[in-house]
mmCIF file of C-alpha atoms in Angstrom:
data_model
loop_
_atom_site.group_PDB
_atom_site.id
_atom_site.type_symbol
_atom_site.label_atom_id
_atom_site.label_comp_id
_atom_site.label_asym_id
_atom_site.label_seq_id
_atom_site.Cartn_x
_atom_site.Cartn_y
_atom_site.Cartn_z
ATOM 1 C CA ASN A 1 -0.055 -0.079 -0.058
ATOM 2 C CA ALA A 2 1.819 2.985 -1.603
ATOM 3 C CA GLY A 3 -0.554 6.080 -0.164
ATOM 4 C CA VAL A 4 0.222 8.883 -2.554
ATOM 5 C CA THR A 5 3.380 9.018 -4.935
ATOM 6 C CA GLN A 6 4.324 11.637 -6.771
ATOM 7 C CA THR A 7 6.768 11.706 -9.715
ATOM 8 C CA PRO A 8 9.223 13.304 -10.328
ATOM 9 C CA LYS A 9 11.174 13.821 -6.996
ATOM 10 C CA PHE A 10 13.595 16.451 -8.295
ATOM 11 C CA GLN A 11 13.415 18.535 -11.321
ATOM 12 C CA VAL A 12 15.123 21.385 -13.002
ATOM 13 C CA LEU A 13 13.994 23.484 -15.097
ATOM 14 C CA LYS A 14 15.028 26.438 -17.333
ATOM 15 C CA THR A 15 12.640 29.566 -17.501
ATOM 16 C CA GLY A 16 9.888 29.336 -20.020
ATOM 17 C CA GLN A 17 9.668 25.349 -20.110
ATOM 18 C CA SER A 18 7.080 23.197 -19.227
ATOM 19 C CA MET A 19 6.665 20.310 -17.209
ATOM 20 C CA THR A 20 3.911 18.081 -15.422
ATOM 21 C CA LEU A 21 4.051 16.880 -11.716
ATOM 22 C CA GLN A 22 2.240 13.384 -11.349
ATOM 23 C CA CYS A 23 0.393 12.308 -8.443
ATOM 24 C CA ALA A 24 -1.112 9.223 -7.809
ATOM 25 C CA GLN A 25 -3.232 7.511 -4.762
ATOM 26 C CA ASP A 26 -4.004 3.669 -3.917
ATOM 27 C CA MET A 27 -6.392 4.644 -0.941
ATOM 28 C CA ASN A 28 -9.928 5.308 -3.009
ATOM 29 C CA HIS A 29 -10.122 8.702 -1.803
ATOM 30 C CA ASN A 30 -12.077 11.020 -3.350
ATOM 31 C CA SER A 31 -10.637 14.571 -2.650
ATOM 32 C CA MET A 32 -7.090 15.204 -3.737
ATOM 33 C CA TYR A 33 -4.841 18.566 -3.465
ATOM 34 C CA TRP A 34 -1.767 20.161 -4.605
ATOM 35 C CA TYR A 35 0.327 22.482 -2.174
ATOM 36 C CA ARG A 36 3.535 24.336 -2.425
ATOM 37 C CA GLN A 37 6.178 24.948 0.408
ATOM 38 C CA ASP A 38 8.802 27.798 0.110
ATOM 39 C CA PRO A 39 11.705 27.903 2.180
ATOM 40 C CA GLY A 40 10.691 28.335 5.825
ATOM 41 C CA MET A 41 6.998 28.599 5.117
ATOM 42 C CA GLY A 42 4.168 26.841 5.890
ATOM 43 C CA LEU A 43 2.240 25.112 2.735
ATOM 44 C CA ARG A 44 -0.137 26.985 0.132
ATOM 45 C CA LEU A 45 -2.890 25.199 -1.612
ATOM 46 C CA ILE A 46 -2.381 25.594 -5.089
ATOM 47 C CA TYR A 47 -5.724 23.779 -6.599
ATOM 48 C CA TYR A 48 -7.839 21.134 -5.011
ATOM 49 C CA SER A 49 -10.196 18.316 -6.985
ATOM 50 C CA ALA A 50 -13.170 17.590 -4.035
ATOM 51 C CA SER A 51 -14.343 14.688 -6.385
ATOM 52 C CA GLU A 52 -13.480 13.211 -9.788
ATOM 53 C CA GLY A 53 -14.231 15.452 -12.568
ATOM 54 C CA THR A 54 -14.066 18.556 -10.473
ATOM 55 C CA THR A 55 -11.157 21.188 -9.878
ATOM 56 C CA ASP A 56 -11.110 24.294 -7.872
ATOM 57 C CA LYS A 57 -8.427 27.037 -7.086
ATOM 58 C CA GLY A 58 -6.857 27.668 -4.062
ATOM 59 C CA GLU A 59 -4.759 30.273 -2.718
ATOM 60 C CA VAL A 60 -1.799 30.446 -5.232
ATOM 61 C CA PRO A 61 -3.095 28.996 -8.629
ATOM 62 C CA ASN A 62 -1.865 31.604 -11.041
ATOM 63 C CA GLY A 63 0.802 30.000 -13.408
ATOM 64 C CA TYR A 64 -0.546 26.577 -12.853
ATOM 65 C CA ASN A 65 -3.446 24.355 -14.476
ATOM 66 C CA VAL A 66 -4.224 20.652 -12.794
ATOM 67 C CA SER A 67 -6.016 17.795 -14.292
ATOM 68 C CA ARG A 68 -8.179 15.250 -12.474
ATOM 69 C CA LEU A 69 -7.345 12.314 -14.546
ATOM 70 C CA ASN A 70 -9.621 9.665 -12.948
ATOM 71 C CA LYS A 71 -10.104 9.071 -9.363
ATOM 72 C CA ARG A 72 -6.681 8.085 -8.655
ATOM 73 C CA GLU A 73 -4.526 10.664 -10.205
ATOM 74 C CA PHE A 74 -4.304 14.126 -9.932
ATOM 75 C CA SER A 75 -1.690 16.122 -12.154
ATOM 76 C CA LEU A 76 -0.012 19.616 -11.760
ATOM 77 C CA ARG A 77 1.165 21.460 -14.976
ATOM 78 C CA LEU A 78 3.574 24.467 -15.360
ATOM 79 C CA GLU A 79 2.989 26.073 -18.784
ATOM 80 C CA SER A 80 5.685 28.467 -18.763
ATOM 81 C CA ALA A 81 8.015 27.944 -15.627
ATOM 82 C CA ALA A 82 9.336 31.039 -13.712
ATOM 83 C CA PRO A 83 11.796 31.013 -10.948
ATOM 84 C CA SER A 84 9.148 32.240 -8.427
ATOM 85 C CA GLN A 85 7.908 28.709 -8.930
ATOM 86 C CA THR A 86 10.777 27.189 -7.254
ATOM 87 C CA SER A 87 9.417 25.278 -4.551
ATOM 88 C CA VAL A 88 8.750 21.872 -2.946
ATOM 89 C CA TYR A 89 5.345 20.659 -4.250
ATOM 90 C CA PHE A 90 3.114 18.279 -2.131
ATOM 91 C CA CYS A 91 0.139 16.378 -3.268
ATOM 92 C CA ALA A 92 -2.520 14.925 -0.695
ATOM 93 C CA SER A 93 -5.707 12.961 -0.893
ATOM 94 C CA SER A 94 -8.830 12.655 1.452
ATOM 95 C CA GLU A 95 -11.601 10.527 1.921
ATOM 96 C CA ALA A 96 -13.592 13.649 2.411
ATOM 97 C CA PRO A 97 -16.569 13.457 4.767
ATOM 98 C CA GLN A 98 -20.098 12.854 3.513
ATOM 99 C CA GLU A 99 -21.425 15.866 5.340
ATOM 100 C CA SER A 100 -19.396 19.223 5.026
ATOM 101 C CA SER A 101 -19.090 19.542 8.848
ATOM 102 C CA GLY A 102 -17.291 16.283 9.024
ATOM 103 C CA ALA A 103 -13.517 15.699 9.445
ATOM 104 C CA ASN A 104 -11.191 15.439 6.695
ATOM 105 C CA VAL A 105 -7.499 14.005 7.170
ATOM 106 C CA LEU A 106 -5.331 14.441 4.511
ATOM 107 C CA THR A 107 -2.262 12.061 3.708
ATOM 108 C CA PHE A 108 0.613 13.515 1.869
ATOM 109 C CA GLY A 109 3.235 12.379 -0.607
ATOM 110 C CA ALA A 110 6.974 12.868 -0.348
ATOM 111 C CA GLY A 111 6.943 15.856 -2.310
ATOM 112 C CA SER A 112 8.724 17.022 -5.393
ATOM 113 C CA ARG A 113 11.450 19.512 -5.289
ATOM 114 C CA LEU A 114 11.364 21.863 -8.596
ATOM 115 C CA THR A 115 13.930 24.382 -9.490
ATOM 116 C CA VAL A 116 13.628 26.715 -11.751
ATOM 117 C CA LEU A 117 16.566 28.670 -13.245
ATOM 118 C CA ASP B 1 -11.130 31.917 7.710
ATOM 119 C CA ALA B 2 -10.290 30.274 11.052
ATOM 120 C CA LYS B 3 -6.673 31.301 11.539
ATOM 121 C CA THR B 4 -4.527 29.813 14.301
ATOM 122 C CA THR B 5 -1.506 31.216 16.260
ATOM 123 C CA GLN B 6 1.477 29.409 17.450
ATOM 124 C CA PRO B 7 4.881 29.656 18.818
ATOM 125 C CA THR B 8 7.502 29.897 16.506
ATOM 126 C CA SER B 9 10.010 27.148 18.490
ATOM 127 C CA MET B 10 10.145 25.392 21.394
ATOM 128 C CA ASP B 11 12.618 23.200 23.206
ATOM 129 C CA CYS B 12 11.995 19.960 25.090
ATOM 130 C CA ALA B 13 14.293 17.399 26.700
ATOM 131 C CA GLU B 14 14.276 13.735 25.406
ATOM 132 C CA GLY B 15 12.061 11.683 27.407
ATOM 133 C CA ARG B 16 10.006 14.656 28.703
ATOM 134 C CA ALA B 17 6.430 15.698 27.705
ATOM 135 C CA ALA B 18 6.324 18.013 24.855
ATOM 136 C CA ASN B 19 3.384 20.382 25.084
ATOM 137 C CA LEU B 20 2.618 22.553 21.989
ATOM 138 C CA PRO B 21 -0.202 25.501 22.366
ATOM 139 C CA CYS B 22 -2.238 26.476 19.537
ATOM 140 C CA ASN B 23 -4.690 29.606 19.672
ATOM 141 C CA HIS B 24 -7.612 29.442 17.387
ATOM 142 C CA SER B 25 -10.262 32.265 18.959
ATOM 143 C CA THR B 26 -12.027 32.621 15.657
ATOM 144 C CA ILE B 27 -12.915 28.875 15.375
ATOM 145 C CA SER B 28 -16.791 28.330 14.362
ATOM 146 C CA GLY B 29 -18.765 25.581 15.973
ATOM 147 C CA ASN B 30 -18.501 22.911 13.500
ATOM 148 C CA GLU B 31 -14.785 23.385 12.698
ATOM 149 C CA TYR B 32 -12.356 20.819 13.767
ATOM 150 C CA VAL B 33 -8.779 21.574 14.713
ATOM 151 C CA TYR B 34 -5.949 19.163 13.178
ATOM 152 C CA TRP B 35 -2.425 18.732 13.951
ATOM 153 C CA TYR B 36 0.288 17.772 11.473
ATOM 154 C CA ARG B 37 3.991 17.459 11.743
ATOM 155 C CA GLN B 38 6.743 17.845 9.353
ATOM 156 C CA ILE B 39 10.048 16.156 9.664
ATOM 157 C CA HIS B 40 13.013 17.856 7.426
ATOM 158 C CA SER B 41 11.362 18.077 4.086
ATOM 159 C CA GLN B 42 9.024 15.292 4.149
ATOM 160 C CA GLY B 43 5.720 15.511 3.332
ATOM 161 C CA PRO B 44 3.420 16.474 6.429
ATOM 162 C CA GLN B 45 2.142 13.778 8.589
ATOM 163 C CA TYR B 46 -1.154 13.550 10.396
ATOM 164 C CA ILE B 47 -0.832 13.410 13.930
ATOM 165 C CA ILE B 48 -4.246 14.030 15.678
ATOM 166 C CA HIS B 49 -7.722 16.203 15.137
ATOM 167 C CA GLY B 50 -10.648 17.145 17.295
ATOM 168 C CA LEU B 51 -13.546 18.976 17.501
ATOM 169 C CA LYS B 52 -14.826 19.429 21.378
ATOM 170 C CA ASN B 53 -13.493 16.621 23.229
ATOM 171 C CA ASN B 54 -10.037 15.726 24.182
ATOM 172 C CA GLU B 55 -8.685 13.087 22.030
ATOM 173 C CA THR B 56 -5.898 10.842 22.351
ATOM 174 C CA ASN B 57 -4.010 8.377 20.026
ATOM 175 C CA GLU B 58 -0.747 6.011 19.930
ATOM 176 C CA MET B 59 0.914 9.165 18.735
ATOM 177 C CA ALA B 60 -0.265 12.372 20.931
ATOM 178 C CA SER B 61 -3.044 14.095 22.926
ATOM 179 C CA LEU B 62 -5.201 16.943 22.003
ATOM 180 C CA ILE B 63 -6.432 19.189 24.784
ATOM 181 C CA ILE B 64 -9.223 21.456 23.652
ATOM 182 C CA THR B 65 -10.578 24.314 25.816
ATOM 183 C CA GLU B 66 -14.132 24.207 26.569
ATOM 184 C CA ASP B 67 -14.367 27.722 24.995
ATOM 185 C CA ARG B 68 -12.565 25.810 22.097
ATOM 186 C CA LYS B 69 -10.562 29.006 21.333
ATOM 187 C CA SER B 70 -7.230 27.162 22.063
ATOM 188 C CA SER B 71 -5.841 24.028 22.095
ATOM 189 C CA THR B 72 -2.367 22.076 23.379
ATOM 190 C CA LEU B 73 -0.946 19.036 21.550
ATOM 191 C CA ILE B 74 1.024 16.866 23.995
ATOM 192 C CA LEU B 75 3.690 14.347 23.037
ATOM 193 C CA PRO B 76 3.836 12.439 26.374
ATOM 194 C CA HIS B 77 7.502 11.211 26.038
ATOM 195 C CA ALA B 78 9.330 13.211 23.434
ATOM 196 C CA THR B 79 12.205 11.444 21.640
ATOM 197 C CA LEU B 80 14.730 12.981 19.426
ATOM 198 C CA ARG B 81 12.850 11.409 16.114
ATOM 199 C CA ASP B 82 10.153 13.903 17.228
ATOM 200 C CA THR B 83 12.231 17.234 16.374
ATOM 201 C CA ALA B 84 9.953 18.451 13.593
ATOM 202 C CA VAL B 85 7.555 21.600 12.444
ATOM 203 C CA TYR B 86 4.187 20.998 14.018
ATOM 204 C CA TYR B 87 1.276 22.411 12.393
ATOM 205 C CA CYS B 88 -1.879 23.537 14.194
ATOM 206 C CA ILE B 89 -4.789 23.552 11.277
ATOM 207 C CA VAL B 90 -8.283 24.837 11.611
ATOM 208 C CA ARG B 91 -10.333 23.232 9.062
ATOM 209 C CA VAL B 92 -12.060 25.782 6.781
ATOM 210 C CA VAL B 93 -15.825 24.750 6.527
ATOM 211 C CA GLU B 94 -16.439 25.061 2.812
ATOM 212 C CA TYR B 95 -16.438 23.218 -0.293
ATOM 213 C CA GLY B 96 -13.052 21.373 -0.866
ATOM 214 C CA ASN B 97 -12.478 21.174 2.722
ATOM 215 C CA LYS B 98 -9.286 23.446 2.632
ATOM 216 C CA LEU B 99 -6.868 23.280 5.100
ATOM 217 C CA VAL B 100 -4.865 26.482 5.842
ATOM 218 C CA PHE B 101 -1.084 25.642 7.023
ATOM 219 C CA GLY B 102 0.643 28.579 8.850
ATOM 220 C CA ALA B 103 4.408 28.635 9.798
ATOM 221 C CA GLY B 104 3.997 26.068 12.327
ATOM 222 C CA THR B 105 6.125 25.737 15.681
ATOM 223 C CA ILE B 106 9.490 24.226 15.519
ATOM 224 C CA LEU B 107 9.898 21.457 18.270
ATOM 225 C CA ARG B 108 13.616 20.658 19.033
ATOM 226 C CA VAL B 109 14.074 17.670 21.217
ATOM 227 C CA LYS B 110 17.479 17.646 23.050
ATOM 228 C CA SER B 111 19.150 14.852 24.809
#
C-alpha cells in the first residue's frame, strides 16, 4: 500500500519550459490537493479536486493548471515555468466527509522539489 | 477563514512531555482542529484531530479548551525523532475542505 506517490522527486527547469507533476493515490480517496512550500514557510494550497471530474482554485493558482485524470490521479502542470515557482510541491488526498461538517484527514506524498533557473 | 497562532519554536528534553500550544480564537462551532508535523522536508504527517472533546491516540493527546479558542498538543515522552515542525490547523468549512497551514512551531527535542 503505497499511499500517495509523486513523480518526479526532483526536477530542474529553465525559465519558460513546461512540465507536469504527477500524483497518484491508491486509497480510493475522493479528494486530492496540490500544495507548494517555499523555504521556511508553511504549505499553500494551489488547486484541489473535491471529487473526480471537479477542480477548484486554492490560494495561489496563478501559473498552474491541473487535471483530475481519474479517481486515482491528479496532475499539476506548469505551462511556462518562472523562477518564482521554485518550490517543493506536495500532493495530498483525503477520503472527504460525506457531510461538509465532518472531519477531513489528509495523507501527503513525499514531495517534488522543483528548481527553475 | 479561522486562523491559528503558534509559537515560533520550542525546546523539550528527551523523555519529557512536549506541550505545544495553539490559539484559534475565531474558530466556528463546527470546525475541527488538526495537528500535523513535518520532519525535515518530508511530506506532512497527520497526528491527531478533535472537535470539542479531548482526544488521544498512539502518537499524542489533544486538549481543547471548553470555549474551543485554544488547544494543546501533548507528546507524552518526546524522543529525538520528534524534532519537527508542528502545524496546528483549523479546517475551513467550505466546498473542498480546505486546510490552511501556517508557519507552525519548530520543536527541538534535546538529549
